Tab-separated table of C-alpha atoms in Angstrom:
chain	number	residue	atom	x	y	z
A	1	UNK	CA	-91.416	-11.971	168.796
A	2	UNK	CA	-92.522	-10.312	165.612
A	3	UNK	CA	-89.669	-9.180	163.367
A	4	UNK	CA	-91.153	-5.696	163.538
A	5	UNK	CA	-90.760	-5.586	167.325
A	6	UNK	CA	-87.263	-6.978	167.386
A	7	UNK	CA	-84.976	-4.171	168.675
A	8	UNK	CA	-82.041	-5.723	166.725
A	9	UNK	CA	-83.762	-5.602	163.336
A	10	UNK	CA	-81.539	-4.454	160.507
A	11	UNK	CA	-82.961	-0.992	160.008
A	12	UNK	CA	-82.317	-0.172	163.700
A	13	UNK	CA	-78.765	-1.455	163.370
A	14	UNK	CA	-78.292	0.711	160.259
A	15	UNK	CA	-79.325	3.697	162.365
A	16	UNK	CA	-76.369	3.291	164.688
A	17	UNK	CA	-73.677	5.951	164.211
A	18	UNK	CA	-69.943	5.494	164.455
A	19	UNK	CA	-68.790	6.698	167.868
A	20	UNK	CA	-66.596	9.719	167.239
A	21	UNK	CA	-66.625	13.057	169.080
A	22	UNK	CA	-66.823	16.294	167.043
A	23	UNK	CA	-63.090	16.817	167.818
A	24	UNK	CA	-62.320	13.357	166.504
A	25	UNK	CA	-64.317	14.027	163.353
A	26	UNK	CA	-62.352	17.326	162.801
A	27	UNK	CA	-59.140	15.477	163.340
A	28	UNK	CA	-60.192	12.738	160.926
A	29	UNK	CA	-61.081	15.214	158.187
A	30	UNK	CA	-57.852	17.120	158.692
A	31	UNK	CA	-55.910	13.854	158.352
A	32	UNK	CA	-57.859	12.923	155.271
A	33	UNK	CA	-56.742	16.254	153.724
A	34	UNK	CA	-53.152	15.693	154.786
A	35	UNK	CA	-53.268	12.292	153.006
A	36	UNK	CA	-54.221	13.961	149.764
A	37	UNK	CA	-57.799	12.813	150.130
A	38	UNK	CA	-56.826	9.279	149.304
A	39	UNK	CA	-57.026	6.974	152.265
A	40	UNK	CA	-58.330	3.768	153.795
A	41	UNK	CA	-60.450	2.784	156.737
A	42	UNK	CA	-58.922	-0.451	158.026
A	43	UNK	CA	-60.233	-3.064	160.296
A	44	UNK	CA	-61.562	-6.642	160.551
A	45	UNK	CA	-65.072	-7.690	159.631
A	46	UNK	CA	-67.777	-6.169	161.779
A	47	UNK	CA	-65.551	-3.483	163.248
A	48	UNK	CA	-67.523	-0.524	161.989
A	49	UNK	CA	-65.689	0.385	158.758
A	50	UNK	CA	-68.941	0.553	156.721
A	51	UNK	CA	-70.634	2.640	159.378
A	52	UNK	CA	-67.704	5.045	159.552
A	53	UNK	CA	-67.616	5.273	155.753
A	54	UNK	CA	-71.344	5.995	155.606
A	55	UNK	CA	-71.074	8.666	158.308
A	56	UNK	CA	-68.041	10.172	156.583
A	57	UNK	CA	-70.037	10.347	153.325
A	58	UNK	CA	-72.786	12.213	155.059
A	59	UNK	CA	-70.266	14.710	156.514
A	60	UNK	CA	-68.656	15.220	153.081
A	61	UNK	CA	-72.091	15.869	151.548
A	62	UNK	CA	-72.845	18.446	154.252
A	63	UNK	CA	-69.530	20.048	153.294
A	64	UNK	CA	-70.747	20.369	149.780
A	65	UNK	CA	-69.036	17.418	148.118
A	66	UNK	CA	-70.809	15.186	145.552
A	67	UNK	CA	-70.297	11.669	146.815
A	68	UNK	CA	-70.214	8.464	144.797
A	69	UNK	CA	-70.818	5.384	146.941
A	70	UNK	CA	-69.756	1.914	145.770
A	71	UNK	CA	-70.451	-1.135	147.968
A	72	UNK	CA	-68.839	-4.431	147.154
A	73	UNK	CA	-70.060	-7.614	148.868
A	74	UNK	CA	-71.014	-11.161	148.170
A	75	UNK	CA	-74.116	-10.120	146.293
A	76	UNK	CA	-72.261	-7.362	144.411
A	77	UNK	CA	-68.676	-8.420	143.996
A	78	UNK	CA	-67.773	-6.074	141.135
A	79	UNK	CA	-68.174	-2.447	140.235
A	80	UNK	CA	-71.106	-2.036	137.831
A	81	UNK	CA	-70.567	-0.756	134.344
A	82	UNK	CA	-72.582	2.384	134.888
A	83	UNK	CA	-70.419	3.288	137.908
A	84	UNK	CA	-67.264	2.871	135.804
A	85	UNK	CA	-68.778	5.273	133.250
A	86	UNK	CA	-69.747	7.668	136.030
A	87	UNK	CA	-66.263	7.608	137.493
A	88	UNK	CA	-64.693	8.191	134.092
A	89	UNK	CA	-67.107	10.766	132.599
A	90	UNK	CA	-69.426	11.958	135.389
A	91	UNK	CA	-69.102	14.999	137.608
A	92	UNK	CA	-66.115	14.976	139.909
A	93	UNK	CA	-67.035	13.411	143.156
A	94	UNK	CA	-65.671	12.010	146.387
A	95	UNK	CA	-65.576	8.236	145.839
A	96	UNK	CA	-66.333	5.977	148.779
A	97	UNK	CA	-65.561	2.306	148.054
A	98	UNK	CA	-66.703	-0.139	150.702
A	99	UNK	CA	-65.079	-3.635	150.428
A	100	UNK	CA	-61.981	-2.683	148.366
A	101	UNK	CA	-60.351	-6.047	149.206
A	102	UNK	CA	-62.889	-7.648	146.791
A	103	UNK	CA	-61.173	-5.954	143.858
A	104	UNK	CA	-58.339	-8.028	142.402
A	105	UNK	CA	-55.051	-6.477	141.271
A	106	UNK	CA	-56.398	-5.561	137.836
A	107	UNK	CA	-59.646	-4.321	139.337
A	108	UNK	CA	-57.757	-2.090	141.766
A	109	UNK	CA	-55.544	-0.728	138.954
A	110	UNK	CA	-58.591	0.097	136.839
A	111	UNK	CA	-60.250	1.729	139.905
A	112	UNK	CA	-57.154	3.780	140.630
A	113	UNK	CA	-57.046	5.018	137.016
A	114	UNK	CA	-60.789	5.712	136.913
A	115	UNK	CA	-60.691	7.744	140.124
A	116	UNK	CA	-57.606	9.933	139.180
A	117	UNK	CA	-59.917	12.883	138.578
A	118	UNK	CA	-62.035	12.245	141.651
A	119	UNK	CA	-62.185	14.844	144.448
A	120	UNK	CA	-61.084	12.158	146.848
A	121	UNK	CA	-61.140	8.431	147.445
A	122	UNK	CA	-61.783	6.630	150.731
A	123	UNK	CA	-61.942	2.852	150.821
A	124	UNK	CA	-62.580	0.234	153.474
A	125	UNK	CA	-60.339	-2.764	153.661
A	126	UNK	CA	-59.302	-5.468	156.058
A	127	UNK	CA	-55.548	-5.010	155.638
A	128	UNK	CA	-53.596	-1.744	155.621
A	129	UNK	CA	-52.569	-1.667	151.968
A	130	UNK	CA	-53.477	0.038	148.731
A	131	UNK	CA	-54.021	3.441	150.378
A	132	UNK	CA	-52.609	5.119	153.495
A	133	UNK	CA	-54.540	4.393	156.609
A	134	UNK	CA	-56.905	7.090	157.647
A	135	UNK	CA	-58.373	5.217	160.684
A	136	UNK	CA	-58.187	1.790	162.145
A	137	UNK	CA	-61.547	0.509	163.358
A	138	UNK	CA	-61.577	-1.638	166.410
A	139	UNK	CA	-64.154	-2.988	168.816
A	140	UNK	CA	-64.496	-3.941	172.442
A	141	UNK	CA	-67.028	-5.657	174.679
A	142	UNK	CA	-67.792	-2.240	176.171
A	143	UNK	CA	-68.606	-0.819	172.693
A	144	UNK	CA	-70.913	-3.806	172.056
A	145	UNK	CA	-72.622	-3.117	175.322
A	146	UNK	CA	-73.045	0.515	174.429
A	147	UNK	CA	-74.522	-0.328	171.035
A	148	UNK	CA	-76.891	-2.858	172.570
A	149	UNK	CA	-77.964	-0.391	175.180
A	150	UNK	CA	-78.736	2.159	172.413
A	151	UNK	CA	-80.836	-0.403	170.576
A	152	UNK	CA	-82.683	-1.522	173.677
A	153	UNK	CA	-83.046	2.030	175.050
A	154	UNK	CA	-82.197	0.519	178.428
A	155	UNK	CA	-79.305	-1.220	180.190
A	156	UNK	CA	-80.600	-4.510	181.660
A	157	UNK	CA	-78.622	-6.551	184.172
A	158	UNK	CA	-77.639	-9.224	181.717
A	159	UNK	CA	-76.162	-6.800	179.191
A	160	UNK	CA	-72.478	-6.594	180.216
A	161	UNK	CA	-71.963	-10.299	180.754
A	162	UNK	CA	-73.836	-11.247	177.570
A	163	UNK	CA	-71.874	-8.734	175.545
A	164	UNK	CA	-68.604	-10.014	176.902
A	165	UNK	CA	-69.607	-13.553	175.872
A	166	UNK	CA	-70.846	-12.522	172.444
A	167	UNK	CA	-67.771	-10.426	171.784
A	168	UNK	CA	-65.505	-13.413	172.518
A	169	UNK	CA	-67.704	-15.840	170.589
A	170	UNK	CA	-67.741	-13.687	167.432
A	171	UNK	CA	-64.118	-12.499	167.672
A	172	UNK	CA	-65.137	-8.897	168.053
A	173	UNK	CA	-67.463	-8.858	165.077
A	174	UNK	CA	-70.200	-6.484	166.082
A	175	UNK	CA	-72.457	-7.330	163.158
A	176	UNK	CA	-72.503	-11.016	163.938
A	177	UNK	CA	-72.973	-10.367	167.646
A	178	UNK	CA	-75.977	-8.153	166.973
A	179	UNK	CA	-77.397	-10.731	164.573
A	180	UNK	CA	-77.150	-13.357	167.311
A	181	UNK	CA	-79.044	-11.001	169.587
A	182	UNK	CA	-81.660	-10.617	166.925
A	183	UNK	CA	-82.076	-14.425	166.820
A	184	UNK	CA	-82.253	-14.664	170.644
A	185	UNK	CA	-84.937	-12.021	170.799
A	186	UNK	CA	-86.823	-13.551	167.894
A	187	UNK	CA	-87.177	-16.721	169.859
A	188	UNK	CA	-88.632	-15.028	172.904
A	189	UNK	CA	-92.316	-14.293	173.381
A	190	UNK	CA	-94.602	-12.320	175.629
A	191	UNK	CA	-92.636	-9.095	175.876
A	192	UNK	CA	-94.341	-6.033	177.247
A	193	UNK	CA	-95.857	-3.613	174.796
A	194	UNK	CA	-93.119	-1.837	172.925
A	195	UNK	CA	-92.909	1.883	172.282
A	196	UNK	CA	-90.475	3.722	170.011
A	197	UNK	CA	-88.247	4.921	172.742
A	198	UNK	CA	-88.940	2.774	175.660
A	199	UNK	CA	-88.478	-1.012	175.830
A	200	UNK	CA	-88.383	-3.367	178.708
A	201	UNK	CA	-86.939	-6.805	178.227
A	202	UNK	CA	-86.483	-9.348	180.907
A	203	UNK	CA	-86.420	-12.817	179.338
A	204	UNK	CA	-83.103	-12.725	177.556
A	205	UNK	CA	-80.180	-14.611	179.020
B	1	UNK	CA	-89.350	21.484	161.309
B	2	UNK	CA	-92.996	21.432	160.316
B	3	UNK	CA	-95.961	19.548	161.529
B	4	UNK	CA	-97.454	16.793	159.349
B	5	UNK	CA	-100.504	14.688	160.181
B	6	UNK	CA	-102.391	11.806	158.599
B	7	UNK	CA	-105.879	10.899	159.786
B	8	UNK	CA	-107.987	8.125	158.447
B	9	UNK	CA	-111.770	8.249	158.388
B	10	UNK	CA	-113.111	7.268	161.801
B	11	UNK	CA	-109.522	6.616	162.944
B	12	UNK	CA	-109.521	3.242	161.253
B	13	UNK	CA	-106.179	1.433	161.078
B	14	UNK	CA	-107.110	-2.072	160.001
B	15	UNK	CA	-108.563	-2.836	156.541
B	16	UNK	CA	-109.629	-5.773	154.497
B	17	UNK	CA	-108.074	-6.357	151.048
B	18	UNK	CA	-109.820	-4.261	148.407
B	19	UNK	CA	-111.378	-1.920	150.906
B	20	UNK	CA	-111.492	1.879	150.538
B	21	UNK	CA	-109.143	3.948	152.600
B	22	UNK	CA	-109.906	7.597	152.990
B	23	UNK	CA	-108.906	10.344	155.312
B	24	UNK	CA	-107.245	13.718	155.626
B	25	UNK	CA	-103.588	14.753	155.218
B	26	UNK	CA	-102.646	18.073	156.766
B	27	UNK	CA	-99.401	19.937	157.299
B	28	UNK	CA	-97.914	23.201	158.530
B	29	UNK	CA	-94.371	23.950	157.263
B	30	UNK	CA	-92.138	27.008	157.181
B	31	UNK	CA	-92.555	28.040	153.555
B	32	UNK	CA	-94.733	27.282	150.538
B	33	UNK	CA	-93.962	23.623	149.655
B	34	UNK	CA	-92.676	22.649	146.268
B	35	UNK	CA	-94.757	19.536	146.461
B	36	UNK	CA	-96.858	17.497	148.793
B	37	UNK	CA	-97.574	13.874	148.203
B	38	UNK	CA	-99.327	11.099	150.012
B	39	UNK	CA	-98.117	7.573	149.263
B	40	UNK	CA	-99.587	4.231	149.978
B	41	UNK	CA	-96.653	1.959	150.625
B	42	UNK	CA	-95.607	-1.266	152.187
B	43	UNK	CA	-92.241	-1.874	153.732
B	44	UNK	CA	-90.449	-4.790	155.453
B	45	UNK	CA	-88.612	-4.961	158.706
B	46	UNK	CA	-86.566	-7.717	160.206
B	47	UNK	CA	-83.209	-9.483	159.978
B	48	UNK	CA	-82.426	-8.832	156.333
B	49	UNK	CA	-82.138	-5.777	154.096
B	50	UNK	CA	-85.295	-3.590	154.425
B	51	UNK	CA	-87.489	-3.478	151.298
B	52	UNK	CA	-90.246	-1.119	150.350
B	53	UNK	CA	-92.652	-0.384	147.493
B	54	UNK	CA	-94.896	2.522	146.580
B	55	UNK	CA	-98.224	1.038	145.561
B	56	UNK	CA	-100.195	4.240	144.913
B	57	UNK	CA	-99.788	7.939	145.474
B	58	UNK	CA	-101.621	11.181	145.150
B	59	UNK	CA	-99.970	14.579	144.591
B	60	UNK	CA	-101.713	17.626	146.101
B	61	UNK	CA	-101.887	20.452	143.597
B	62	UNK	CA	-100.462	23.864	144.659
B	63	UNK	CA	-99.947	22.996	148.315
B	64	UNK	CA	-99.903	25.898	150.798
B	65	UNK	CA	-97.645	26.267	153.772
B	66	UNK	CA	-100.545	25.292	156.038
B	67	UNK	CA	-102.980	23.030	154.323
B	68	UNK	CA	-105.370	20.125	154.711
B	69	UNK	CA	-106.432	17.772	151.920
B	70	UNK	CA	-108.707	14.767	151.784
B	71	UNK	CA	-107.627	11.539	150.087
B	72	UNK	CA	-108.965	8.173	149.068
B	73	UNK	CA	-107.250	5.035	147.991
B	74	UNK	CA	-108.659	1.701	146.880
B	75	UNK	CA	-106.542	-0.803	148.740
B	76	UNK	CA	-105.145	-3.757	146.744
B	77	UNK	CA	-105.828	-7.345	147.438
B	78	UNK	CA	-102.356	-7.950	148.809
B	79	UNK	CA	-99.801	-8.615	150.052
B	80	UNK	CA	-101.291	-9.058	153.466
B	81	UNK	CA	-99.662	-7.467	156.490
B	82	UNK	CA	-97.762	-10.241	158.108
B	83	UNK	CA	-95.115	-10.952	160.735
B	84	UNK	CA	-92.804	-13.812	161.296
B	85	UNK	CA	-89.649	-14.004	163.361
B	86	UNK	CA	-87.439	-13.050	160.456
B	87	UNK	CA	-89.542	-10.505	158.552
B	88	UNK	CA	-92.588	-8.275	158.946
B	89	UNK	CA	-94.481	-6.627	156.105
B	90	UNK	CA	-96.221	-3.397	157.075
B	91	UNK	CA	-98.592	-1.194	155.138
B	92	UNK	CA	-98.506	2.502	155.663
B	93	UNK	CA	-99.444	5.904	154.407
B	94	UNK	CA	-96.482	8.312	153.972
B	95	UNK	CA	-96.893	12.054	153.644
B	96	UNK	CA	-93.924	13.805	152.079
B	97	UNK	CA	-93.755	17.589	151.899
B	98	UNK	CA	-90.809	19.034	149.996
B	99	UNK	CA	-88.423	20.724	150.207
B	100	UNK	CA	-87.419	19.775	153.685
B	101	UNK	CA	-87.023	16.719	155.807
B	102	UNK	CA	-90.670	16.520	156.711
B	103	UNK	CA	-92.117	13.010	156.394
B	104	UNK	CA	-94.997	11.514	158.338
B	105	UNK	CA	-95.880	7.828	158.341
B	106	UNK	CA	-99.115	6.192	159.480
B	107	UNK	CA	-98.994	2.383	159.772
B	108	UNK	CA	-101.952	0.300	158.689
B	109	UNK	CA	-102.995	-3.337	158.721
B	110	UNK	CA	-104.181	-4.947	155.505
B	111	UNK	CA	-105.356	-8.535	155.925
B	112	UNK	CA	-108.245	-10.885	156.162
B	113	UNK	CA	-110.751	-9.576	158.724
B	114	UNK	CA	-108.484	-6.590	159.127
B	115	UNK	CA	-105.852	-8.590	161.042
B	116	UNK	CA	-102.131	-9.061	160.559
B	117	UNK	CA	-101.170	-12.592	159.675
B	118	UNK	CA	-98.766	-14.040	162.241
B	119	UNK	CA	-96.571	-16.857	160.984
B	120	UNK	CA	-93.940	-19.151	162.472
B	121	UNK	CA	-94.954	-18.635	166.025
B	122	UNK	CA	-94.340	-14.872	165.983
B	123	UNK	CA	-95.977	-13.188	168.914
B	124	UNK	CA	-97.498	-9.722	168.549
B	125	UNK	CA	-96.156	-7.407	171.096
B	126	UNK	CA	-99.068	-5.042	170.582
B	127	UNK	CA	-102.164	-6.287	172.264
B	128	UNK	CA	-104.224	-4.627	169.557
B	129	UNK	CA	-102.492	-6.661	166.859
B	130	UNK	CA	-103.616	-9.975	168.298
C-alpha cells in the first residue's frame, strides 16, 4: 500500500482529538483555574498527554490567550535559546511544555523562574511531580478500538480482537499500537479504491 | 465558509517535469478578501513527520469576494511524485483566501510520462495512478 493511502499515516493520527465531552472540558478548565493555572497532565507514554495538551492549547487560544508551545523529545531535548528569551521578555502567554521530564533539576528550576510571569503553565510528564496533577491520561483496548475505527471510518470484524492484542503487546501505548497498524497496512496490497471518508479493508489480521 | 475552486486547463492532473501548468482559480467568500494566493507546493505523507514546501506562488491583486483568476506555473524538474510504503511525496496547488479558514487543495502528479513513481513494492490504491 502507498504511504499516502495508509489510514494510519501520521497526519491522520495527528488529526485525532482527545476524547472529552464538553462538560469534561469545562470541568478541566475550572480545575486548571483552581490550581492557579499551573498544572500537569500525567500519564505513561502513548496515553494521549500530547494530544490533550494540543487540544487544551487550542481551547485556550479560542478563549483569547496567547499560547507558547514547547515540545521536548529525542530530537529536541532542550528548550531553545529564543524560547528562553521569549519566556523572559516576550508577551505574557500560557506556556504549554510537552515532555517536562526531559528537563533536569536545573533546567526545571530555570523554567520555573522564566515562567513566573506567564499567564499559566501546563506540562506533560510521566510521573505526578513538579506541578499538581490536572488530569491523568489513561488508555484501554476499547479506546484503541475507537481510535482505529475513526481512522478506518469503519468497524471491521477483526478490530476488537486486534486492538486487544495490540494494547497488551504495547502496554497500552496508543502511539506504538497505531504505528504497528501502519506497518501492517503498509505490507498489504490490492485494497479497494480509497475515498476520504469511506474505506473498506478486509485483508488485515 | 466560502467556496474555493481550482481547475487546470483541460482538467489535466498529471504533468511531466518542466511542463507548463495553467488553469483558473475561483472563489466566493463572505467579505472582500485581504489576500488571495495560489501556491504550487509538494507535501509528504506517511509514517514520519509530515513535510511540505512552497515551490512557487502567485498573489492575486485586489481580490473580490467573488472572483476568478487565471494562473500559469512552469513546473520544476523535480522532485518526482513518488510513493513507497513509508512515505509519499505529492504535488499540489493550494488556494488560500484570507482572512478565514478557506483553503482548497488540488493534487497533481509530477513525474516521467506524467506518472507517479512507485517504489519498494508500494501498490497504488487508485486505479488511475497505476
